[in-house]
Amino acid sequence: MFPKILNFLPPALVAGILTASGVEPAAPTLRSAYNGSFLIGVALNGRTVSGGNTKAAEIASRQFSSVTPENDMKWQSLHPQPERYDFKAADAYADFAKANQMALIGHTLVWHSQTPQWVFQGDGGQQATREVLLKRMRDHIHAVVGRYKGRVKGWDVVNEALSDGGPDVLRDSPWRRIIGDDFLDQAFRFAKEADPKAELYYNDYGLENERKRSNCVKLLRGMLDRGVPIDGVGTQSHFQLEKPSLDEVEKTIKAFSELGLKVMVTELDVDVLPSRGNPSIADINRREQGDASLDPYVSGLPAEMQQKLAKRYADLFSVYLRNRKSVARVTLWGLDDGQTWLNGFPIRGRTNHPLLIDRDLKPKPAFFSVLGSAKEQRNR
Ligand code: 9MR
């Protein structure tokens, strides 16, 4: 089933398939292969969209139909001080998306992480009141969503509000502590006011876990019942080679589409490195102790592992394609292995290989298996 496509592509084309120059116009791309099924997206960094890495930019725009800023639309980047917004880096994504006819996804408005401390403090440094924080949230959402009105297709309005364990459904975050459990409803309502046409999403990791998924279903059902304007749910999908099972992945898609929500795979990657912790918890604050045995592929991913990774991607995309009526977008969390957050998480300085494109910006077997999955689906 994978990567049959390699067999019928001439080697020169395989080598050059990622670049626009010197490649036959007919060279297949992810973007064209998934056209008609769902958007195929990529998270990019500021350097790539602002001209600092032209080769990466060319590959991204050629292969992908949607772009998410990996960091540059987070509160910390856009609104570092109470009276200061800085839209320069974020504007570059809007320009890049427009120039390349890619759907722009806003990430993210309300999150407990990457939000400056002042947001949660009153004038004297004490904790802000509910009223103050609600006003700040509304002002921020209006300024940011308002600026990109008509340019952003959809926003990750609230990110990672659910807990990973314990009795509480919601995570113990400053948003919840200060505003209360209705902080999600409020954020979605503010976003709707600011751009009535943008799609609004709830985004989280680990939703393949039964407890977290059913908590998420309850949370979103409650919001829908209260008339909160929510259009979709992002299942981040920071995965490993064996986990979660395809069955859980499919159950997750179905659980949310049964609520009538669009389902998006928003941050897909497949960690290939060993872990002694719980790799399904993609919380950036989770850290593990490193040693050399936990960093085995410093000089490259062996062929056998490349095949395993390619098979994992083929299997995942066969689930997504089978559910393409519910899945609106699949976004890879990074363009290439050289730029993935997984080189630094949960142990700093490792050499990970979780994406479709390698450090030299060459397509991996996993790239061709994702391309091939779309073709197989089409030929069925
Ligand atoms: O990939 C992002 C990394 O570069 C940042 O250092 C980190 C902290 O802002 O965020 C990473 O992206 C996260 C995303 O915004 C939300 N879901 C989990 C992602 C991986 O941590």
mmCIF file of C-alpha atoms and ligand atoms in Angstrom:
data_model
loop_
_atom_site.group_PDB
_atom_site.id
_atom_site.type_symbol
_atom_site.label_atom_id
_atom_site.label_comp_id
_atom_site.label_asym_id
_atom_site.label_seq_id
_atom_site.Cartn_x
_atom_site.Cartn_y
_atom_site.Cartn_z
ATOM 1 C CA MET A 1 0.000 0.000 0.000
ATOM 2 C CA PHE A 2 2.865 2.399 0.540
ATOM 3 C CA PRO A 3 4.896 3.902 -1.154
ATOM 4 C CA LYS A 4 3.814 2.446 -4.480
ATOM 5 C CA ILE A 5 4.091 5.847 -5.985
ATOM 6 C CA LEU A 6 7.882 5.586 -5.784
ATOM 7 C CA ASN A 7 7.736 2.713 -8.225
ATOM 8 C CA PHE A 8 6.225 4.704 -10.986
ATOM 9 C CA LEU A 9 8.057 7.969 -10.527
ATOM 10 C CA PRO A 10 11.407 8.427 -12.300
ATOM 11 C CA PRO A 11 14.245 8.842 -9.747
ATOM 12 C CA ALA A 12 15.087 12.346 -11.018
ATOM 13 C CA LEU A 13 11.535 13.388 -10.344
ATOM 14 C CA VAL A 14 11.568 11.825 -6.901
ATOM 15 C CA ALA A 15 14.708 13.775 -6.060
ATOM 16 C CA GLY A 16 13.350 17.023 -7.403
ATOM 17 C CA ILE A 17 9.717 16.640 -6.552
ATOM 18 C CA LEU A 18 9.767 19.179 -3.761
ATOM 19 C CA THR A 19 11.113 22.097 -5.705
ATOM 20 C CA ALA A 20 9.330 24.170 -8.270
ATOM 21 C CA SER A 21 12.335 24.691 -10.466
ATOM 22 C CA GLY A 22 13.446 21.999 -12.878
ATOM 23 C CA VAL A 23 10.498 19.749 -12.149
ATOM 24 C CA GLU A 24 7.860 18.847 -14.699
ATOM 25 C CA PRO A 25 4.707 20.861 -14.059
ATOM 26 C CA ALA A 26 2.843 17.592 -13.680
ATOM 27 C CA ALA A 27 4.864 16.566 -10.588
ATOM 28 C CA PRO A 28 2.293 15.526 -8.002
ATOM 29 C CA THR A 29 2.065 17.568 -4.818
ATOM 30 C CA LEU A 30 0.288 16.983 -1.515
ATOM 31 C CA ARG A 31 -1.727 20.089 -2.220
ATOM 32 C CA SER A 32 -3.108 18.795 -5.509
ATOM 33 C CA ALA A 33 -3.445 15.208 -4.289
ATOM 34 C CA TYR A 34 -5.640 16.272 -1.337
ATOM 35 C CA ASN A 35 -7.605 18.889 -3.230
ATOM 36 C CA GLY A 36 -11.229 17.812 -2.902
ATOM 37 C CA SER A 37 -10.592 15.748 0.260
ATOM 38 C CA PHE A 38 -9.437 18.281 2.885
ATOM 39 C CA LEU A 39 -6.992 21.134 3.328
ATOM 40 C CA ILE A 40 -3.458 19.924 3.898
ATOM 41 C CA GLY A 41 -1.623 22.402 6.092
ATOM 42 C CA VAL A 42 1.747 23.158 7.621
ATOM 43 C CA ALA A 43 2.920 25.161 10.621
ATOM 44 C CA LEU A 44 5.704 27.546 9.662
ATOM 45 C CA ASN A 45 8.089 29.834 11.492
ATOM 46 C CA GLY A 46 8.682 33.525 10.892
ATOM 47 C CA ARG A 47 11.921 33.069 8.993
ATOM 48 C CA THR A 48 10.262 30.912 6.372
ATOM 49 C CA VAL A 49 7.387 33.290 5.646
ATOM 50 C CA SER A 50 9.448 36.475 5.700
ATOM 51 C CA GLY A 51 12.053 35.577 3.087
ATOM 52 C CA GLY A 52 14.813 34.138 5.310
ATOM 53 C CA ASN A 53 14.526 30.598 3.955
ATOM 54 C CA THR A 54 13.373 30.718 0.361
ATOM 55 C CA LYS A 55 13.775 27.030 -0.310
ATOM 56 C CA ALA A 56 11.538 26.118 2.647
ATOM 57 C CA ALA A 57 9.017 28.778 1.585
ATOM 58 C CA GLU A 58 8.904 27.409 -1.932
ATOM 59 C CA ILE A 59 8.324 23.859 -0.731
ATOM 60 C CA ALA A 60 5.680 24.935 1.774
ATOM 61 C CA SER A 61 3.660 26.919 -0.738
ATOM 62 C CA ARG A 62 3.944 24.255 -3.395
ATOM 63 C CA GLN A 63 2.969 21.328 -1.187
ATOM 64 C CA PHE A 64 0.464 22.775 1.279
ATOM 65 C CA SER A 65 -2.895 24.542 0.991
ATOM 66 C CA SER A 66 -3.001 25.999 4.504
ATOM 67 C CA VAL A 67 -0.545 27.642 6.906
ATOM 68 C CA THR A 68 -0.551 28.065 10.696
ATOM 69 C CA PRO A 69 1.973 30.342 12.458
ATOM 70 C CA GLU A 70 3.819 28.024 14.847
ATOM 71 C CA ASN A 71 4.416 30.819 17.383
ATOM 72 C CA ASP A 72 3.888 34.299 15.972
ATOM 73 C CA MET A 73 0.193 34.737 16.722
ATOM 74 C CA LYS A 74 0.478 33.728 20.384
ATOM 75 C CA TRP A 75 -0.309 36.421 22.967
ATOM 76 C CA GLN A 76 3.320 36.794 23.980
ATOM 77 C CA SER A 77 4.344 37.582 20.400
ATOM 78 C CA LEU A 78 1.435 39.831 19.410
ATOM 79 C CA HIS A 79 0.826 41.696 22.647
ATOM 80 C CA PRO A 80 3.932 41.645 24.850
ATOM 81 C CA GLN A 81 2.992 44.687 26.950
ATOM 82 C CA PRO A 82 -0.355 46.170 27.986
ATOM 83 C CA GLU A 83 -0.221 49.071 25.561
ATOM 84 C CA ARG A 84 1.936 47.491 22.867
ATOM 85 C CA TYR A 85 0.859 45.224 20.037
ATOM 86 C CA ASP A 86 3.420 43.994 17.534
ATOM 87 C CA PHE A 87 1.872 42.656 14.356
ATOM 88 C CA LYS A 88 4.957 42.639 12.154
ATOM 89 C CA ALA A 89 5.761 38.937 12.359
ATOM 90 C CA ALA A 90 2.104 37.898 12.139
ATOM 91 C CA ASP A 91 1.457 40.137 9.126
ATOM 92 C CA ALA A 92 4.099 38.201 7.184
ATOM 93 C CA TYR A 93 1.931 35.056 7.428
ATOM 94 C CA ALA A 94 -1.104 36.931 6.134
ATOM 95 C CA ASP A 95 0.950 38.163 3.159
ATOM 96 C CA PHE A 96 2.466 34.721 2.562
ATOM 97 C CA ALA A 97 -0.930 33.015 2.701
ATOM 98 C CA LYS A 98 -2.443 35.517 0.292
ATOM 99 C CA ALA A 99 0.449 35.383 -2.179
ATOM 100 C CA ASN A 100 0.294 31.602 -2.259
ATOM 101 C CA GLN A 101 -3.459 31.142 -1.980
ATOM 102 C CA MET A 102 -3.200 29.249 1.274
ATOM 103 C CA ALA A 103 -5.836 29.244 4.029
ATOM 104 C CA LEU A 104 -4.452 31.062 7.100
ATOM 105 C CA ILE A 105 -5.227 29.604 10.526
ATOM 106 C CA GLY A 106 -4.898 31.845 13.597
ATOM 107 C CA HIS A 107 -3.141 30.163 16.521
ATOM 108 C CA THR A 108 -4.032 30.928 19.313
ATOM 109 C CA LEU A 109 -6.085 33.504 21.249
ATOM 110 C CA VAL A 110 -6.511 32.143 24.793
ATOM 111 C CA TRP A 111 -3.908 29.769 26.233
ATOM 112 C CA HIS A 112 -2.300 29.350 29.654
ATOM 113 C CA SER A 113 1.147 29.178 28.044
ATOM 114 C CA GLN A 114 3.067 31.860 26.116
ATOM 115 C CA THR A 115 0.931 34.544 27.767
ATOM 116 C CA PRO A 116 2.806 37.308 29.611
ATOM 117 C CA GLN A 117 2.397 37.548 33.391
ATOM 118 C CA TRP A 118 0.964 41.087 33.240
ATOM 119 C CA VAL A 119 -2.195 39.700 31.640
ATOM 120 C CA PHE A 120 -3.153 38.039 34.910
ATOM 121 C CA GLN A 121 -2.048 40.858 37.242
ATOM 122 C CA GLY A 122 -3.790 43.937 38.584
ATOM 123 C CA ASP A 123 -2.124 47.356 38.749
ATOM 124 C CA GLY A 124 -0.402 46.675 42.065
ATOM 125 C CA GLY A 125 0.953 43.300 40.926
ATOM 126 C CA GLN A 126 -1.791 41.361 42.740
ATOM 127 C CA GLN A 127 -4.022 38.938 40.857
ATOM 128 C CA ALA A 128 -6.325 40.636 38.330
ATOM 129 C CA THR A 129 -10.066 40.606 38.998
ATOM 130 C CA ARG A 130 -12.528 38.736 36.799
ATOM 131 C CA GLU A 131 -13.706 42.048 35.291
ATOM 132 C CA VAL A 132 -10.193 43.225 34.473
ATOM 133 C CA LEU A 133 -9.198 39.919 32.886
ATOM 134 C CA LEU A 134 -12.420 39.671 30.870
ATOM 135 C CA LYS A 135 -11.856 43.170 29.536
ATOM 136 C CA ARG A 136 -8.266 42.320 28.637
ATOM 137 C CA MET A 137 -9.380 39.158 26.892
ATOM 138 C CA ARG A 138 -12.032 41.050 24.930
ATOM 139 C CA ASP A 139 -9.656 43.868 23.954
ATOM 140 C CA HIS A 140 -6.982 41.416 22.835
ATOM 141 C CA ILE A 141 -9.400 39.303 20.809
ATOM 142 C CA HIS A 142 -10.960 42.360 19.178
ATOM 143 C CA ALA A 143 -7.572 43.842 18.285
ATOM 144 C CA VAL A 144 -6.134 40.617 16.889
ATOM 145 C CA VAL A 145 -9.161 39.009 15.247
ATOM 146 C CA GLY A 146 -10.252 42.438 13.997
ATOM 147 C CA ARG A 147 -6.896 43.049 12.322
ATOM 148 C CA TYR A 148 -6.986 39.779 10.387
ATOM 149 C CA LYS A 149 -10.709 39.875 9.638
ATOM 150 C CA GLY A 150 -11.360 38.411 6.204
ATOM 151 C CA ARG A 151 -7.784 37.057 6.052
ATOM 152 C CA VAL A 152 -7.851 34.328 8.697
ATOM 153 C CA LYS A 153 -10.069 31.390 7.784
ATOM 154 C CA GLY A 154 -10.397 30.141 11.337
ATOM 155 C CA TRP A 155 -9.034 30.734 14.850
ATOM 156 C CA ASP A 156 -7.915 28.359 17.564
ATOM 157 C CA VAL A 157 -9.864 30.461 20.057
ATOM 158 C CA VAL A 158 -9.056 28.472 23.185
ATOM 159 C CA ASN A 159 -6.103 26.109 23.398
ATOM 160 C CA GLU A 160 -5.601 23.238 25.869
ATOM 161 C CA ALA A 161 -8.225 24.093 28.505
ATOM 162 C CA LEU A 162 -8.779 20.451 29.532
ATOM 163 C CA SER A 163 -6.942 18.699 32.362
ATOM 164 C CA ASP A 164 -4.844 15.555 31.843
ATOM 165 C CA GLY A 165 -6.049 13.878 35.029
ATOM 166 C CA GLY A 166 -7.492 14.468 38.467
ATOM 167 C CA PRO A 167 -11.103 15.174 39.359
ATOM 168 C CA ASP A 168 -11.482 18.386 37.371
ATOM 169 C CA VAL A 169 -12.497 18.484 33.725
ATOM 170 C CA LEU A 170 -10.777 21.819 33.164
ATOM 171 C CA ARG A 171 -7.093 22.503 33.687
ATOM 172 C CA ASP A 172 -6.143 24.695 36.631
ATOM 173 C CA SER A 173 -5.066 27.776 34.639
ATOM 174 C CA PRO A 174 -5.049 31.487 35.481
ATOM 175 C CA TRP A 175 -7.905 31.962 32.985
ATOM 176 C CA ARG A 176 -10.083 29.522 34.881
ATOM 177 C CA ARG A 177 -8.968 30.604 38.366
ATOM 178 C CA ILE A 178 -9.659 34.277 37.706
ATOM 179 C CA ILE A 179 -12.624 34.292 35.320
ATOM 180 C CA GLY A 180 -14.238 30.960 36.144
ATOM 181 C CA ASP A 181 -15.339 28.062 33.934
ATOM 182 C CA ASP A 182 -17.178 30.388 31.557
ATOM 183 C CA PHE A 183 -13.895 31.795 30.205
ATOM 184 C CA LEU A 184 -14.252 29.593 27.124
ATOM 185 C CA ASP A 185 -17.787 30.801 26.339
ATOM 186 C CA GLN A 186 -16.645 34.380 26.718
ATOM 187 C CA ALA A 187 -13.641 33.954 24.437
ATOM 188 C CA PHE A 188 -15.734 32.433 21.642
ATOM 189 C CA ARG A 189 -18.361 35.175 21.943
ATOM 190 C CA PHE A 190 -15.711 37.907 21.747
ATOM 191 C CA ALA A 191 -14.151 36.266 18.683
ATOM 192 C CA LYS A 192 -17.538 36.053 16.991
ATOM 193 C CA GLU A 193 -18.134 39.760 17.619
ATOM 194 C CA ALA A 194 -14.749 40.605 16.129
ATOM 195 C CA ASP A 195 -15.125 38.553 12.929
ATOM 196 C CA PRO A 196 -18.550 36.978 12.429
ATOM 197 C CA LYS A 197 -17.342 35.072 9.356
ATOM 198 C CA ALA A 198 -14.206 33.415 10.755
ATOM 199 C CA GLU A 199 -14.498 29.812 11.878
ATOM 200 C CA LEU A 200 -13.916 29.323 15.597
ATOM 201 C CA TYR A 201 -12.223 26.247 17.027
ATOM 202 C CA TYR A 202 -11.403 24.599 20.340
ATOM 203 C CA ASN A 203 -7.923 23.007 20.112
ATOM 204 C CA ASP A 204 -6.299 20.397 22.386
ATOM 205 C CA TYR A 205 -3.910 17.433 22.524
ATOM 206 C CA GLY A 206 -4.441 13.895 23.798
ATOM 207 C CA LEU A 207 -8.112 13.694 22.781
ATOM 208 C CA GLU A 208 -7.570 10.070 21.761
ATOM 209 C CA ASN A 209 -7.465 9.302 25.483
ATOM 210 C CA GLU A 210 -10.929 8.129 26.519
ATOM 211 C CA ARG A 211 -11.222 10.269 29.620
ATOM 212 C CA LYS A 212 -10.028 13.440 27.970
ATOM 213 C CA ARG A 213 -12.134 12.821 24.861
ATOM 214 C CA SER A 214 -15.342 12.284 26.801
ATOM 215 C CA ASN A 215 -14.596 15.362 28.923
ATOM 216 C CA CYS A 216 -14.073 17.312 25.720
ATOM 217 C CA VAL A 217 -17.337 16.052 24.232
ATOM 218 C CA LYS A 218 -19.161 17.147 27.412
ATOM 219 C CA LEU A 219 -17.475 20.528 27.383
ATOM 220 C CA LEU A 220 -18.289 21.202 23.731
ATOM 221 C CA ARG A 221 -21.834 19.857 23.984
ATOM 222 C CA GLY A 222 -22.435 22.247 26.877
ATOM 223 C CA MET A 223 -21.117 25.143 24.810
ATOM 224 C CA LEU A 224 -23.323 24.202 21.852
ATOM 225 C CA ASP A 225 -26.344 23.909 24.168
ATOM 226 C CA ARG A 226 -25.648 27.393 25.518
ATOM 227 C CA GLY A 227 -25.492 28.778 21.984
ATOM 228 C CA VAL A 228 -21.759 29.511 22.117
ATOM 229 C CA PRO A 229 -20.482 30.123 18.552
ATOM 230 C CA ILE A 230 -18.088 27.225 17.937
ATOM 231 C CA ASP A 231 -17.524 25.676 14.512
ATOM 232 C CA GLY A 232 -14.917 23.043 15.016
ATOM 233 C CA VAL A 233 -12.476 21.156 17.146
ATOM 234 C CA GLY A 234 -8.761 20.741 16.563
ATOM 235 C CA THR A 235 -7.266 17.443 17.597
ATOM 236 C CA GLN A 236 -3.582 18.358 17.764
ATOM 237 C CA SER A 237 -2.315 14.798 17.113
ATOM 238 C CA HIS A 238 1.213 14.798 18.538
ATOM 239 C CA PHE A 239 1.590 11.055 18.053
ATOM 240 C CA GLN A 240 4.101 8.239 18.448
ATOM 241 C CA LEU A 241 4.795 5.287 16.125
ATOM 242 C CA GLU A 242 2.577 2.866 18.022
ATOM 243 C CA LYS A 243 0.258 5.140 19.946
ATOM 244 C CA PRO A 244 -2.494 6.119 19.910
ATOM 245 C CA SER A 245 -4.183 3.239 18.102
ATOM 246 C CA LEU A 246 -5.916 3.899 14.797
ATOM 247 C CA ASP A 247 -9.124 2.839 16.463
ATOM 248 C CA GLU A 248 -8.835 5.646 19.038
ATOM 249 C CA VAL A 249 -7.922 8.126 16.300
ATOM 250 C CA GLU A 250 -11.060 7.217 14.366
ATOM 251 C CA LYS A 251 -13.262 7.207 17.484
ATOM 252 C CA THR A 252 -12.054 10.734 18.221
ATOM 253 C CA ILE A 253 -12.997 12.022 14.771
ATOM 254 C CA LYS A 254 -16.423 10.405 14.994
ATOM 255 C CA ALA A 255 -17.117 11.640 18.544
ATOM 256 C CA PHE A 256 -16.664 15.265 17.503
ATOM 257 C CA SER A 257 -18.306 15.064 14.106
ATOM 258 C CA GLU A 258 -21.366 13.560 15.816
ATOM 259 C CA LEU A 259 -21.651 16.847 17.710
ATOM 260 C CA GLY A 260 -22.012 18.542 14.328
ATOM 261 C CA LEU A 261 -18.566 20.149 14.562
ATOM 262 C CA LYS A 262 -15.891 20.280 11.884
ATOM 263 C CA VAL A 263 -12.914 18.150 12.836
ATOM 264 C CA MET A 264 -9.381 19.313 12.157
ATOM 265 C CA VAL A 265 -6.079 17.532 12.697
ATOM 266 C CA THR A 266 -4.120 20.623 13.659
ATOM 267 C CA GLU A 267 -0.592 19.702 14.798
ATOM 268 C CA LEU A 268 0.268 16.309 13.366
ATOM 269 C CA ASP A 269 3.723 14.811 13.944
ATOM 270 C CA VAL A 270 5.029 11.343 14.851
ATOM 271 C CA ASP A 271 7.749 11.233 17.520
ATOM 272 C CA VAL A 272 10.211 8.429 16.668
ATOM 273 C CA LEU A 273 12.451 8.750 19.742
ATOM 274 C CA PRO A 274 12.280 6.621 22.897
ATOM 275 C CA SER A 275 10.693 8.075 26.017
ATOM 276 C CA ARG A 276 10.607 7.114 29.683
ATOM 277 C CA GLY A 277 7.732 9.450 30.447
ATOM 278 C CA ASN A 278 4.210 9.723 29.073
ATOM 279 C CA PRO A 279 4.710 10.846 25.478
ATOM 280 C CA SER A 280 1.007 11.401 24.917
ATOM 281 C CA ILE A 281 1.122 14.498 27.118
ATOM 282 C CA ALA A 282 2.220 17.252 24.728
ATOM 283 C CA ASP A 283 2.313 19.864 27.493
ATOM 284 C CA ILE A 284 5.345 22.016 26.747
ATOM 285 C CA ASN A 285 6.156 22.162 30.478
ATOM 286 C CA ARG A 286 6.664 18.399 30.718
ATOM 287 C CA ARG A 287 10.391 17.595 30.901
ATOM 288 C CA GLU A 288 12.353 14.333 30.916
ATOM 289 C CA GLN A 289 15.942 13.541 31.872
ATOM 290 C CA GLY A 290 18.062 12.796 28.818
ATOM 291 C CA ASP A 291 20.857 10.307 28.126
ATOM 292 C CA ALA A 292 22.469 9.037 24.922
ATOM 293 C CA SER A 293 20.239 5.966 24.705
ATOM 294 C CA LEU A 294 17.275 8.285 24.310
ATOM 295 C CA ASP A 295 18.814 9.952 21.255
ATOM 296 C CA PRO A 296 19.633 7.043 18.926
ATOM 297 C CA TYR A 297 19.251 8.637 15.454
ATOM 298 C CA VAL A 298 21.699 11.520 15.593
ATOM 299 C CA SER A 299 23.280 10.574 12.262
ATOM 300 C CA GLY A 300 20.028 9.845 10.463
ATOM 301 C CA LEU A 301 16.941 7.677 10.620
ATOM 302 C CA PRO A 302 17.730 4.080 9.546
ATOM 303 C CA ALA A 303 15.827 2.685 6.540
ATOM 304 C CA GLU A 304 13.809 0.330 8.688
ATOM 305 C CA MET A 305 12.589 3.220 10.846
ATOM 306 C CA GLN A 306 11.838 5.314 7.776
ATOM 307 C CA GLN A 307 9.568 2.499 6.611
ATOM 308 C CA LYS A 308 7.865 2.304 10.002
ATOM 309 C CA LEU A 309 7.245 6.033 9.970
ATOM 310 C CA ALA A 310 5.946 5.896 6.385
ATOM 311 C CA LYS A 311 3.574 3.083 7.316
ATOM 312 C CA ARG A 312 2.318 5.009 10.344
ATOM 313 C CA TYR A 313 1.575 8.058 8.186
ATOM 314 C CA ALA A 314 -0.124 5.893 5.523
ATOM 315 C CA ASP A 315 -2.315 4.302 8.200
ATOM 316 C CA LEU A 316 -3.235 7.667 9.741
ATOM 317 C CA PHE A 317 -4.075 9.211 6.385
ATOM 318 C CA SER A 318 -6.210 6.227 5.445
ATOM 319 C CA VAL A 319 -8.282 6.993 8.580
ATOM 320 C CA TYR A 320 -8.458 10.692 7.681
ATOM 321 C CA LEU A 321 -9.433 9.952 4.084
ATOM 322 C CA ARG A 322 -12.061 7.452 5.141
ATOM 323 C CA ASN A 323 -13.569 10.224 7.309
ATOM 324 C CA ARG A 324 -13.035 13.033 4.840
ATOM 325 C CA LYS A 325 -16.654 14.161 5.110
ATOM 326 C CA SER A 326 -15.879 15.096 8.742
ATOM 327 C CA VAL A 327 -12.202 16.080 8.479
ATOM 328 C CA ALA A 328 -11.810 19.600 7.123
ATOM 329 C CA ARG A 329 -8.027 19.937 7.419
ATOM 330 C CA VAL A 330 -4.891 18.019 8.338
ATOM 331 C CA THR A 331 -1.935 20.232 9.359
ATOM 332 C CA LEU A 332 1.633 19.005 9.924
ATOM 333 C CA TRP A 333 3.317 20.722 12.890
ATOM 334 C CA GLY A 334 6.387 21.923 11.023
ATOM 335 C CA LEU A 335 7.808 21.697 7.517
ATOM 336 C CA ASP A 336 10.894 19.591 8.132
ATOM 337 C CA ASP A 337 12.778 17.605 10.761
ATOM 338 C CA GLY A 338 15.369 20.360 11.201
ATOM 339 C CA GLN A 339 12.718 22.746 12.517
ATOM 340 C CA THR A 340 10.471 20.540 14.655
ATOM 341 C CA TRP A 341 9.717 21.393 18.305
ATOM 342 C CA LEU A 342 10.340 17.677 19.022
ATOM 343 C CA ASN A 343 14.110 18.257 18.758
ATOM 344 C CA GLY A 344 13.678 20.074 22.085
ATOM 345 C CA PHE A 345 10.797 18.243 23.782
ATOM 346 C CA PRO A 346 10.618 16.659 26.294
ATOM 347 C CA ILE A 347 14.435 16.515 26.314
ATOM 348 C CA ARG A 348 16.452 19.378 24.846
ATOM 349 C CA GLY A 349 18.943 18.974 22.012
ATOM 350 C CA ARG A 350 17.904 15.637 20.513
ATOM 351 C CA THR A 351 17.659 14.686 16.836
ATOM 352 C CA ASN A 352 14.069 13.765 16.071
ATOM 353 C CA HIS A 353 12.553 12.809 12.701
ATOM 354 C CA PRO A 354 8.771 13.246 13.048
ATOM 355 C CA LEU A 355 7.774 14.960 9.783
ATOM 356 C CA LEU A 356 7.479 14.201 6.047
ATOM 357 C CA ILE A 357 10.537 16.176 4.948
ATOM 358 C CA ASP A 358 14.090 15.695 6.249
ATOM 359 C CA ARG A 359 16.701 18.185 7.450
ATOM 360 C CA ASP A 360 18.049 18.640 3.935
ATOM 361 C CA LEU A 361 14.535 19.519 2.776
ATOM 362 C CA LYS A 362 14.263 16.230 0.892
ATOM 363 C CA PRO A 363 11.073 14.170 0.903
ATOM 364 C CA LYS A 364 11.166 11.105 3.166
ATOM 365 C CA PRO A 365 9.423 7.798 2.422
ATOM 366 C CA ALA A 366 6.659 9.146 4.704
ATOM 367 C CA PHE A 367 6.093 11.998 2.241
ATOM 368 C CA PHE A 368 5.472 9.544 -0.568
ATOM 369 C CA SER A 369 3.231 7.390 1.553
ATOM 370 C CA VAL A 370 1.008 10.406 2.305
ATOM 371 C CA LEU A 371 1.008 11.321 -1.382
ATOM 372 C CA GLY A 372 0.256 7.713 -2.311
ATOM 373 C CA SER A 373 -2.618 7.438 0.170
ATOM 374 C CA ALA A 374 -4.511 10.193 -1.658
ATOM 375 C CA LYS A 375 -3.940 8.511 -5.013
ATOM 376 C CA GLU A 376 -5.102 5.147 -3.739
ATOM 377 C CA GLN A 377 -8.241 6.722 -2.365
ATOM 378 C CA ARG A 378 -8.902 8.383 -5.707
ATOM 379 C CA ASN A 379 -8.432 5.137 -7.643
ATOM 380 C CA ARG A 380 -10.886 3.274 -5.469
HETATM 381 O O1 9MR B 1 6.004 24.287 18.305
HETATM 382 C C1 9MR B 1 5.897 25.313 19.262
HETATM 383 C C2 9MR B 1 7.240 25.631 19.871
HETATM 384 O O2 9MR B 1 8.100 26.181 18.898
HETATM 385 C C3 9MR B 1 7.085 26.601 21.043
HETATM 386 O O3 9MR B 1 8.312 26.746 21.710
HETATM 387 C C4 9MR B 1 6.026 26.071 22.012
HETATM 388 C C5 9MR B 1 5.740 27.053 23.119
HETATM 389 O O4 9MR B 1 5.092 28.174 22.611
HETATM 390 O O5 9MR B 1 4.820 25.825 21.334
HETATM 391 C C6 9MR B 1 4.925 24.866 20.344
HETATM 392 O O6 9MR B 1 3.654 24.642 19.754
HETATM 393 C C7 9MR B 1 2.654 24.119 20.624
HETATM 394 C C8 9MR B 1 1.347 24.671 20.156
HETATM 395 O O7 9MR B 1 1.387 26.080 20.143
HETATM 396 C C9 9MR B 1 0.197 24.184 21.022
HETATM 397 N N1 9MR B 1 0.191 22.736 21.124
HETATM 398 C C10 9MR B 1 1.439 22.118 21.495
HETATM 399 C C11 9MR B 1 2.549 22.594 20.555
HETATM 400 C C12 9MR B 1 3.841 21.881 20.885
HETATM 401 O O8 9MR B 1 4.260 22.270 22.168
#
